[in-house]
PDB file of C-alpha atoms in Angstrom:
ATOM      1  CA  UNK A1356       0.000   0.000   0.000  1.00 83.00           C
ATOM      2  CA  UNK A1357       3.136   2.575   0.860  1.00 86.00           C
ATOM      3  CA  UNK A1358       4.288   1.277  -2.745  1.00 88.00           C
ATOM      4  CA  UNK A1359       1.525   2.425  -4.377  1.00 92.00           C
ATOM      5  CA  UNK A1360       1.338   5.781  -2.049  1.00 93.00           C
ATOM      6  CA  UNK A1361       4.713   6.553  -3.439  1.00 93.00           C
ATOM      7  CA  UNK A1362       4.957   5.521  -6.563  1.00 93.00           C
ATOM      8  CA  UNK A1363       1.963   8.050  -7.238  1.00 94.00           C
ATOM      9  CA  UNK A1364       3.844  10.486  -5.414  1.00 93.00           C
ATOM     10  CA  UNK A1365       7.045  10.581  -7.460  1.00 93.00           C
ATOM     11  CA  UNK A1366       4.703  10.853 -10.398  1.00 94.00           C
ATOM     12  CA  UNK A1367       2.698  13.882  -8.744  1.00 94.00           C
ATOM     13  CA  UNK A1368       5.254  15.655  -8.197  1.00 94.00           C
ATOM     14  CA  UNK A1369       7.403  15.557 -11.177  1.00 93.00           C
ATOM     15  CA  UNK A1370       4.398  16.709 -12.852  1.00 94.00           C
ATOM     16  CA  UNK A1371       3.713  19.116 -10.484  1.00 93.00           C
ATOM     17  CA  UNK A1372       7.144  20.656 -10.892  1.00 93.00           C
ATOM     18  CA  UNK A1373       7.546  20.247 -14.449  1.00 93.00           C
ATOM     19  CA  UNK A1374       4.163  23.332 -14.029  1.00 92.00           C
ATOM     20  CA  UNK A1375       5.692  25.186 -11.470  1.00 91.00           C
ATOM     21  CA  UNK A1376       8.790  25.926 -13.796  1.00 90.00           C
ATOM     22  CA  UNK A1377       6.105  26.290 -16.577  1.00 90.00           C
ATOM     23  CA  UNK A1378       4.891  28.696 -14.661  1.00 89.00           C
ATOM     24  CA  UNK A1379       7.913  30.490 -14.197  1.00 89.00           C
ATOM     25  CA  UNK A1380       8.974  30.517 -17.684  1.00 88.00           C
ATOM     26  CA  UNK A1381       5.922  32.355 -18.794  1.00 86.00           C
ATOM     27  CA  UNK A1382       5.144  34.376 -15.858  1.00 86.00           C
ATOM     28  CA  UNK A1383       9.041  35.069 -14.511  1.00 85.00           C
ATOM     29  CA  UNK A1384       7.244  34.615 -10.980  1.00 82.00           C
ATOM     30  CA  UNK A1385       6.053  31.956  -8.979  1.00 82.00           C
ATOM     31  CA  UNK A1386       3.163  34.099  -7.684  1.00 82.00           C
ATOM     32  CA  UNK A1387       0.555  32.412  -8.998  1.00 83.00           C
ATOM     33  CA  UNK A1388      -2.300  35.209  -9.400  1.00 84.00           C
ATOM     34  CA  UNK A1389      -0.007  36.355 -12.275  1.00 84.00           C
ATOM     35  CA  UNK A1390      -1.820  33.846 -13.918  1.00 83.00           C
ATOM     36  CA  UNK A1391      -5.714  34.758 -12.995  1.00 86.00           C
ATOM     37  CA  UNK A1392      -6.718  35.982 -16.316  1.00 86.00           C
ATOM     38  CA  UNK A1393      -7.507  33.945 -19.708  1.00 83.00           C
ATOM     39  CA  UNK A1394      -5.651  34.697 -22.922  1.00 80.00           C
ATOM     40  CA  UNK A1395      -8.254  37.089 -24.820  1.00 60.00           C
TER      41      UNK A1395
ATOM     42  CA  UNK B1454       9.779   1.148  21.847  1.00 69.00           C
ATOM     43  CA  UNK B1455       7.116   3.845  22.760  1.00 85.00           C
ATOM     44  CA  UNK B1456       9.107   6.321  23.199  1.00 92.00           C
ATOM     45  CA  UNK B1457      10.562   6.114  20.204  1.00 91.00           C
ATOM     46  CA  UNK B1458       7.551   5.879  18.390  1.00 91.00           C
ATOM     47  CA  UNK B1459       5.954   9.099  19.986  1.00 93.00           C
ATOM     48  CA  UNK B1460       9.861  11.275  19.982  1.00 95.00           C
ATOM     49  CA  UNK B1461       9.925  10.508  15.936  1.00 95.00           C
ATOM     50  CA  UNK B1462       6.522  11.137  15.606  1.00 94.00           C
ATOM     51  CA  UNK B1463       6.985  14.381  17.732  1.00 96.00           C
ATOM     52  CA  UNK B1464      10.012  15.236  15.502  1.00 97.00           C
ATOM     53  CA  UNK B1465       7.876  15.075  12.062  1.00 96.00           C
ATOM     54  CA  UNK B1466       5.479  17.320  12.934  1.00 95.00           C
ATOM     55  CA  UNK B1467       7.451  19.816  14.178  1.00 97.00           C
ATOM     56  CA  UNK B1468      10.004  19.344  10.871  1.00 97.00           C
ATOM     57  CA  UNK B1469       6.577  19.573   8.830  1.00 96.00           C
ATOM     58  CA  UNK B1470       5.564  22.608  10.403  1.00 93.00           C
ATOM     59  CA  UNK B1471       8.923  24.270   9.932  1.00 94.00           C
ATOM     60  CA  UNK B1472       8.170  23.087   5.757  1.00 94.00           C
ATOM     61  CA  UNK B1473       5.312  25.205   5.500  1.00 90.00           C
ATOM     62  CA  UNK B1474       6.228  28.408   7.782  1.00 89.00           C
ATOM     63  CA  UNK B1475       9.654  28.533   6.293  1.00 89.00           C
ATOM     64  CA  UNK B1476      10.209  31.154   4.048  1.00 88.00           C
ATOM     65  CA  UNK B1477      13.372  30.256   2.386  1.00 89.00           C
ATOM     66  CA  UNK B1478      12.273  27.594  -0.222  1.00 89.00           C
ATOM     67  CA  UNK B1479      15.936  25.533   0.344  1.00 91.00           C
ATOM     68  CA  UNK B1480      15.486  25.765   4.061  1.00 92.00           C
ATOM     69  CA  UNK B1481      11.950  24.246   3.943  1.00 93.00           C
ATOM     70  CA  UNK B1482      13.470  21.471   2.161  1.00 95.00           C
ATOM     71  CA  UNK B1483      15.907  20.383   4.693  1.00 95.00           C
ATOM     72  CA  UNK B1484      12.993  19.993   7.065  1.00 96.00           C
ATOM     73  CA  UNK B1485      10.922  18.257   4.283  1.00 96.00           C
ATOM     74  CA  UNK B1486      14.019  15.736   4.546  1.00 96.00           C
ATOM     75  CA  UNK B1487      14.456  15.396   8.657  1.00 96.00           C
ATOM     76  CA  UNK B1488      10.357  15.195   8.147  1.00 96.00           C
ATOM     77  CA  UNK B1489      10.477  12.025   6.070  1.00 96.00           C
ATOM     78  CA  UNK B1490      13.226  10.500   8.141  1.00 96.00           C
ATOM     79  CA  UNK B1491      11.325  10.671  11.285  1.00 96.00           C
ATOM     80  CA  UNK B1492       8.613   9.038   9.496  1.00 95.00           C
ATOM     81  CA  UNK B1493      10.857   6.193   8.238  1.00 95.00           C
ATOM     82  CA  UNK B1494      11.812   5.485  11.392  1.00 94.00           C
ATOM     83  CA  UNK B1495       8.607   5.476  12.279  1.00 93.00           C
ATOM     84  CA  UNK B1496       8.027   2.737   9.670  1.00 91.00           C
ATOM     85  CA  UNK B1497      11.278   0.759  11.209  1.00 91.00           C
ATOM     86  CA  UNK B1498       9.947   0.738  14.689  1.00 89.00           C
ATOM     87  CA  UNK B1499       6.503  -1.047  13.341  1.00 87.00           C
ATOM     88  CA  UNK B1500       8.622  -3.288  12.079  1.00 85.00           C
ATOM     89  CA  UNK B1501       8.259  -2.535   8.015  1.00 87.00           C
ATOM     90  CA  UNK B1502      11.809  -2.020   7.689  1.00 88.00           C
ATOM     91  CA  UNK B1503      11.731  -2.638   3.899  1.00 90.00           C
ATOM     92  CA  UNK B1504       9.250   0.260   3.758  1.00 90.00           C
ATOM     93  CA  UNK B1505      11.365   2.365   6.130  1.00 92.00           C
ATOM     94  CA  UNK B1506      14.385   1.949   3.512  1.00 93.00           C
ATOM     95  CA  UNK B1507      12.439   2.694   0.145  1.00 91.00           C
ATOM     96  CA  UNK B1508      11.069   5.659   2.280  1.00 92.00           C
ATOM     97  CA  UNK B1509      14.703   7.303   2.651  1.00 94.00           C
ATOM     98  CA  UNK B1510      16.024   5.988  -0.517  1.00 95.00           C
ATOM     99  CA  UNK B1511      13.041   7.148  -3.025  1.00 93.00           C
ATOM    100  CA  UNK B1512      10.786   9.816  -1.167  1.00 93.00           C
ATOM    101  CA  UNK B1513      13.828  12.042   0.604  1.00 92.00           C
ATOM    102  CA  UNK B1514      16.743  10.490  -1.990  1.00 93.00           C
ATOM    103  CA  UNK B1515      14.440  10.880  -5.230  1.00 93.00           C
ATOM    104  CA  UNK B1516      11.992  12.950  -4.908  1.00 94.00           C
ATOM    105  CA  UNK B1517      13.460  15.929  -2.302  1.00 95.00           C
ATOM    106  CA  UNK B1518      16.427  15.947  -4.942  1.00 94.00           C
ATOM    107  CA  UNK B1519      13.920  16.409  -7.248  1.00 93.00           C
ATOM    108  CA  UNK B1520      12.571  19.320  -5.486  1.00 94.00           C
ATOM    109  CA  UNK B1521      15.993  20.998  -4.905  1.00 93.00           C
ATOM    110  CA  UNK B1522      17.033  20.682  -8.597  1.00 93.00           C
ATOM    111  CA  UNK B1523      13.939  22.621  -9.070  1.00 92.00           C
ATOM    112  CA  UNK B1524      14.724  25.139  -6.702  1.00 92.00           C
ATOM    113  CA  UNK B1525      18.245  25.631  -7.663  1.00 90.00           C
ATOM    114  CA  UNK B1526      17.078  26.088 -11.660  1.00 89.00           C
ATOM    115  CA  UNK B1527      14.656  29.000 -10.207  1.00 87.00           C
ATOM    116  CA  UNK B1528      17.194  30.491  -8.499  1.00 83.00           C
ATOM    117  CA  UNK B1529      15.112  32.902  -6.676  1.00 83.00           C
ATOM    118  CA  UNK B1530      16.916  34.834  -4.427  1.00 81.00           C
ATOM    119  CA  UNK B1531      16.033  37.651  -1.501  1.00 84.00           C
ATOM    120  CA  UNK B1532      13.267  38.991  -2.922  1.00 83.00           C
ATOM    121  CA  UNK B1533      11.636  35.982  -3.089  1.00 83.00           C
ATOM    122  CA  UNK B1534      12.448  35.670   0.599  1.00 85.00           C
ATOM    123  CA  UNK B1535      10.738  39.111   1.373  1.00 85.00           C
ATOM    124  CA  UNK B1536       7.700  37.929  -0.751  1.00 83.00           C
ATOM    125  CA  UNK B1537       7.497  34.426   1.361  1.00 83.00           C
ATOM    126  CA  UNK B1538       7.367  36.802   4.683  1.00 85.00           C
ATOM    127  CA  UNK B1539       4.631  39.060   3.115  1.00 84.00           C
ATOM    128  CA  UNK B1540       2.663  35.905   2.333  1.00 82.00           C
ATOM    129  CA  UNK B1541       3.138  34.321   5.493  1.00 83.00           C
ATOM    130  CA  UNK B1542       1.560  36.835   7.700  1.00 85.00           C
ATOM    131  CA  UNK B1543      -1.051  36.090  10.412  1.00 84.00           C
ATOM    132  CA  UNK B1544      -3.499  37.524   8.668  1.00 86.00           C
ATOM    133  CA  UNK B1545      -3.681  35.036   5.749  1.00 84.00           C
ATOM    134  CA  UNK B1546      -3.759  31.862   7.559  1.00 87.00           C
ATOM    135  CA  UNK B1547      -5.780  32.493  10.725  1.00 91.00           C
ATOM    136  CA  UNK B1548      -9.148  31.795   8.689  1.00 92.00           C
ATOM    137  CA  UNK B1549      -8.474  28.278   7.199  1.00 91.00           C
ATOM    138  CA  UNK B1550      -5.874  27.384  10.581  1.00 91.00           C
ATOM    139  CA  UNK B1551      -9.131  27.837  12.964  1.00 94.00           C
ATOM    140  CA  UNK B1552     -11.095  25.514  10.403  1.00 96.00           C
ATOM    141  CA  UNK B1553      -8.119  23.514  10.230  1.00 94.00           C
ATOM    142  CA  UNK B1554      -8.093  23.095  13.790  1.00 94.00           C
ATOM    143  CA  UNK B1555     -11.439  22.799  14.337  1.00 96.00           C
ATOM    144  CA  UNK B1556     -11.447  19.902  11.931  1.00 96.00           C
ATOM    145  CA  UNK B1557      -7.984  18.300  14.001  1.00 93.00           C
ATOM    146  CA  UNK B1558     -10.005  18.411  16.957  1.00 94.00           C
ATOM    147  CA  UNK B1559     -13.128  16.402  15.383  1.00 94.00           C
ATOM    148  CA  UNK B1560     -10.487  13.893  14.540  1.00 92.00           C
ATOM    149  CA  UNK B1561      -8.878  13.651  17.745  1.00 91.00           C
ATOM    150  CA  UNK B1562     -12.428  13.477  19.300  1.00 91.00           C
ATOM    151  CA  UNK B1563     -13.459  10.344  16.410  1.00 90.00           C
ATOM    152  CA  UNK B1564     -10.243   8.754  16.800  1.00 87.00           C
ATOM    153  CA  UNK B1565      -9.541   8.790  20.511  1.00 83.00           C
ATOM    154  CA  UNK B1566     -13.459   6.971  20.866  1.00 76.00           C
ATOM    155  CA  UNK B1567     -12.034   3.751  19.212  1.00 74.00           C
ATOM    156  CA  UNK B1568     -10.965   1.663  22.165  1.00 61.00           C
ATOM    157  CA  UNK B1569      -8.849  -0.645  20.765  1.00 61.00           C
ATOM    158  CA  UNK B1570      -5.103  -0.299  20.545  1.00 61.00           C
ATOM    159  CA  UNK B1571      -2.942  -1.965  18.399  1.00 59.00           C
ATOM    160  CA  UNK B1572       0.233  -3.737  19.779  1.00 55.00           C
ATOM    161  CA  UNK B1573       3.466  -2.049  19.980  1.00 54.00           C
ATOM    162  CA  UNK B1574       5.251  -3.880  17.864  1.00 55.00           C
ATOM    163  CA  UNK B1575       4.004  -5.564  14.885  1.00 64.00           C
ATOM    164  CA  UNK B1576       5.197  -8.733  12.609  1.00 75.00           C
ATOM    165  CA  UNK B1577       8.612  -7.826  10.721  1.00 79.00           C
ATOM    166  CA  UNK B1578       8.176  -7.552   7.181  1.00 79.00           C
ATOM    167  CA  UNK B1579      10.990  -8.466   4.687  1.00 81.00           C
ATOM    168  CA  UNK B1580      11.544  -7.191   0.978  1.00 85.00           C
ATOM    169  CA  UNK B1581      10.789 -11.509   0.213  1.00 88.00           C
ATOM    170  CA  UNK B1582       7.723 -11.004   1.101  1.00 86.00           C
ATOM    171  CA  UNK B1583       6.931  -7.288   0.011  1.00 86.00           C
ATOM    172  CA  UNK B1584       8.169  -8.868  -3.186  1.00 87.00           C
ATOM    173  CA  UNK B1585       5.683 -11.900  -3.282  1.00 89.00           C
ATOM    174  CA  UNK B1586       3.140 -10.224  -2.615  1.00 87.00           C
ATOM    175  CA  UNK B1587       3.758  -7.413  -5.650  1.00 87.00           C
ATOM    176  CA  UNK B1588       3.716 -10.490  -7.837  1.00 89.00           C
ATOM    177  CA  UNK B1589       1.302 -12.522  -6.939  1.00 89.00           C
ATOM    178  CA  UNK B1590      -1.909 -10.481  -5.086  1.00 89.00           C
ATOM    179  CA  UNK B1591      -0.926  -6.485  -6.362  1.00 90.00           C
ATOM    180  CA  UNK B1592       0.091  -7.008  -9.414  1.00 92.00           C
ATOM    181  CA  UNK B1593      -2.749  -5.465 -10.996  1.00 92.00           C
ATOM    182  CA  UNK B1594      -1.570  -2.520  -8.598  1.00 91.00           C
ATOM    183  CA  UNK B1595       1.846  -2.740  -9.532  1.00 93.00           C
ATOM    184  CA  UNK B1596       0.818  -2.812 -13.558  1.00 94.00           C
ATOM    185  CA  UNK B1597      -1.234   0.507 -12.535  1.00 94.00           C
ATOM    186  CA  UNK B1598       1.414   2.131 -10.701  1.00 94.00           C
ATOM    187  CA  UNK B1599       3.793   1.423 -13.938  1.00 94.00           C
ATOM    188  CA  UNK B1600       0.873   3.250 -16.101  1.00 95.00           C
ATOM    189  CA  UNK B1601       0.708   5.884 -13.785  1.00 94.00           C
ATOM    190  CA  UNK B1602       4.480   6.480 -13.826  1.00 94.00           C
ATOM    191  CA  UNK B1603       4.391   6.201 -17.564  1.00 95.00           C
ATOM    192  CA  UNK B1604       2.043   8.973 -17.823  1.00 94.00           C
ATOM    193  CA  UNK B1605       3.828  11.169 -15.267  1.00 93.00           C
ATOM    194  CA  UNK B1606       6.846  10.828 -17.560  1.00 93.00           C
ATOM    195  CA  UNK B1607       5.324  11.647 -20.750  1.00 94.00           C
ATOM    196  CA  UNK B1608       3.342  15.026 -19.022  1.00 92.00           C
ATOM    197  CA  UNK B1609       6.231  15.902 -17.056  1.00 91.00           C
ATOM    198  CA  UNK B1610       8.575  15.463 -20.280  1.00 91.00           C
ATOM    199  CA  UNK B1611       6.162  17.673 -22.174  1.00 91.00           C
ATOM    200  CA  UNK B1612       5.361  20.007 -19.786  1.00 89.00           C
ATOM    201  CA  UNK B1613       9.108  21.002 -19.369  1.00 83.00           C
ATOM    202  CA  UNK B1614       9.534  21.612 -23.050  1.00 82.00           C
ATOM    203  CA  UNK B1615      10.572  24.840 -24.208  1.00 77.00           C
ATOM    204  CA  UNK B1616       9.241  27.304 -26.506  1.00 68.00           C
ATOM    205  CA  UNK B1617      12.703  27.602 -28.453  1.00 64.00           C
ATOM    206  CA  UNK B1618      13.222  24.050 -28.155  1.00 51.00           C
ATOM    207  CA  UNK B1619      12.852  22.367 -31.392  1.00 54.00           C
ATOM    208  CA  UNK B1620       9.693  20.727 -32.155  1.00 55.00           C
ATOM    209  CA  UNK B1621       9.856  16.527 -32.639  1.00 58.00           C
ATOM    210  CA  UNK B1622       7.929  16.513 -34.854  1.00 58.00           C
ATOM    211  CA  UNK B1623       7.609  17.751 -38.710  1.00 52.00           C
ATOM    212  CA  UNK B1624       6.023  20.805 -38.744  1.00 52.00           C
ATOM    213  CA  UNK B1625       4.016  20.118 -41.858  1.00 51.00           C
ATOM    214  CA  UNK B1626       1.869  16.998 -39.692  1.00 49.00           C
ATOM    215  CA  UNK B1627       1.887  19.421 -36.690  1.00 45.00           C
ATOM    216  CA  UNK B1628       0.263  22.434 -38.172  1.00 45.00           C
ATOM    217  CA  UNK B1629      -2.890  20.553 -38.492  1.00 46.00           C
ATOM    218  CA  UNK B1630      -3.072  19.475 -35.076  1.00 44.00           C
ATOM    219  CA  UNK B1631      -6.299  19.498 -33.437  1.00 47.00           C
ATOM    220  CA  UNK B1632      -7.436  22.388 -31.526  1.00 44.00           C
ATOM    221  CA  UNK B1633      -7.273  21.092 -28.700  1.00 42.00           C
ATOM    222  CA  UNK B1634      -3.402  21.265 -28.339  1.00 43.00           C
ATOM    223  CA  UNK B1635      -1.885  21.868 -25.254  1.00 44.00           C
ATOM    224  CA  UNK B1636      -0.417  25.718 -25.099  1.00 44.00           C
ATOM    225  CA  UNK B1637       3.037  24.583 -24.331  1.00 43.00           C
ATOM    226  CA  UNK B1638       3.320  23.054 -27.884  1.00 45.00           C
ATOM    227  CA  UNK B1639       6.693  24.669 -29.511  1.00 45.00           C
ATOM    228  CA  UNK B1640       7.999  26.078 -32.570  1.00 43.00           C
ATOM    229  CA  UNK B1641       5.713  25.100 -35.811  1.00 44.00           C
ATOM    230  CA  UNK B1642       3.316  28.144 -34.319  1.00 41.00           C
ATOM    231  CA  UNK B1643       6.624  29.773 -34.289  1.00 44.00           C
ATOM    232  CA  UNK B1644       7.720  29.774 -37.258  1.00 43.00           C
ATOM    233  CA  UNK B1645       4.783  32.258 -38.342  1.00 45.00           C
ATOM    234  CA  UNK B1646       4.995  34.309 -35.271  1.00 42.00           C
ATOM    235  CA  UNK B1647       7.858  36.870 -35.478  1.00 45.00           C
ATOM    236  CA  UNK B1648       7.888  37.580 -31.978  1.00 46.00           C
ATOM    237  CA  UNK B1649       8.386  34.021 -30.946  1.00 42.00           C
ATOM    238  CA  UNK B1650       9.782  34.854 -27.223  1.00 43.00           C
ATOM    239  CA  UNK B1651       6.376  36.476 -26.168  1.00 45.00           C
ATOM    240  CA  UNK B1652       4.517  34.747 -23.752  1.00 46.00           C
ATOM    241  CA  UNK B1653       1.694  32.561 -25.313  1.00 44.00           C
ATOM    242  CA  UNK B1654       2.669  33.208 -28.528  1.00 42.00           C
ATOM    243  CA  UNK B1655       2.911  29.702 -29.587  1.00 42.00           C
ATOM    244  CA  UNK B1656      -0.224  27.379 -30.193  1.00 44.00           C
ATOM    245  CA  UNK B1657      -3.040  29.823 -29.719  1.00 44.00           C
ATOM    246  CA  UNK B1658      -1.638  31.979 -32.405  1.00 41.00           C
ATOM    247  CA  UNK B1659      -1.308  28.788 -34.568  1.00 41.00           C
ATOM    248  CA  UNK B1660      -5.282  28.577 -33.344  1.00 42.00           C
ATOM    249  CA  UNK B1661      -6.351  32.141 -34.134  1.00 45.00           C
ATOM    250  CA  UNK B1662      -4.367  32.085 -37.618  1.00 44.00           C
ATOM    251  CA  UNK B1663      -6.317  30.594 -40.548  1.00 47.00           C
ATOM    252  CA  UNK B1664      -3.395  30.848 -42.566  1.00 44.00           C
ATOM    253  CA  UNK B1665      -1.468  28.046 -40.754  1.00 43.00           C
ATOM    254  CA  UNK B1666      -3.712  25.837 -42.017  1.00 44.00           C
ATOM    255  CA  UNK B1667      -2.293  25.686 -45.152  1.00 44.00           C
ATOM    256  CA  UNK B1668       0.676  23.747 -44.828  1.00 43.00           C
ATOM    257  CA  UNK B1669      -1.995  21.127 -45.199  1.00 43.00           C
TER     258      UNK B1669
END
């Protein structure tokens, strides 16, 4: 059961990080209401 | 035994609670790791030692690396420091910490009603028999868990692509991608975009341009 609790957590967060620097590529700041408006 | 149980267990919440009021991101970190040692110990004392192991060796060896590679590449500096502090102020987490607490205590007050205890120490567990029983009653788990990795490796892989990186694939099968592409798609958009360094630039101009369509 741990296997499977961490095995989903490696996964969660390299995707998690691969936004976060996303994130920061677009916005050149982690704060995250930079991002509270839609394109258009 | 006790003790040690309830000292570790004593240690990882207060190394969790340093995590999240920390306001250097590197700092935080370091706790994250004494955090997830405490709790692997805790893991050794019930006698999972195999789980206690893959604890230190994938969760603060793999993943907390992970984390600081990340950290390092942002590179943030003082000002993000002064921003954490700003953040961090009373202010913003007194509402959700009282319902937070609140909720602890109906917890407590659930939990604490169940009368029976478990033994101290439980039956020692081995990596044999971890192993057996991935192969024979989890494997459906364990054929999930490689599906789930799978697809964190293809979205992680894609979502750290680049604008100016170039594109895999050839741009003429790529133009007529569906609409629903994801935005971080790279350079075919950019190749009719002059300003190819602005932010969004990429797939939703290749959206809002009729033109692109015909590379078809």
């Amino acid at each position: 059961m741990f296997l499977f609790v961490l095995t989903m957590a490696a996964a969660e967060v390299a995707v998690g990080l691969a936004l976060v620097l996303q994130l920061y590529h677009r916005f050149k700041t982690l704060d995250v209401d930079a991002a509270r408006t839609l394109r258009g | 035994m006790n003790i040690v149980f309830y000292l570790s267990a004593a240690i990882a919440i207060a190394a969790t609670a340093a995590v999240v009021t920390g306001v250097n991101a590197v700092h935080s970190l370091l706790y994250l790791i004494v955090s997830l040692l405490a709790v692997a110990l805790m893991f050794f004392v019930l006698g999972a030692a195999f789980v206690a192991a893959l604890e230190v060796i994938v969760y603060a060896g793999a993943i907390v690396v992970l984390f600081v590679f990340v950290v390092m590449i942002l590179n943030l500096g003082p000002p993000a420091v002064q921003q954490e502090r700003q953040w961090l102020r009373p202010r913003m987490w007194v509402g959700p910490g009282v319902l937070a607490l609140v909720l602890l205590v109906e917890l407590i007050v659930v939990l604490g009603g169940r009368a029976t205890r478990p033994a101290a120490t439980a039956r020692a567990v081995g990596p044999e028999e971890v192993g057996a029983a991935l192969f024979s009653a989890y494997l459906l788990g364990v054929e999930l868990a490689s599906f789930l990795l799978l697809a964190g490796l293809v979205g992680a892989y894609h979502l750290g692509l680049r604008r100016e990186a170039p594109s895999p694939k050839a741009p003429e099968i790529v133009a007529t991608a569906p609409s629903g592409e994801e935005a971080g798609e790279p350079t075919p958009a950019m190749a009719r975009v002059p300003d190819g360094g602005r932010p969004g630039a990429g797939a939703t101009a290749a959206e809002r341009a009729p033109g692109t369509t015909s590379q078809r």
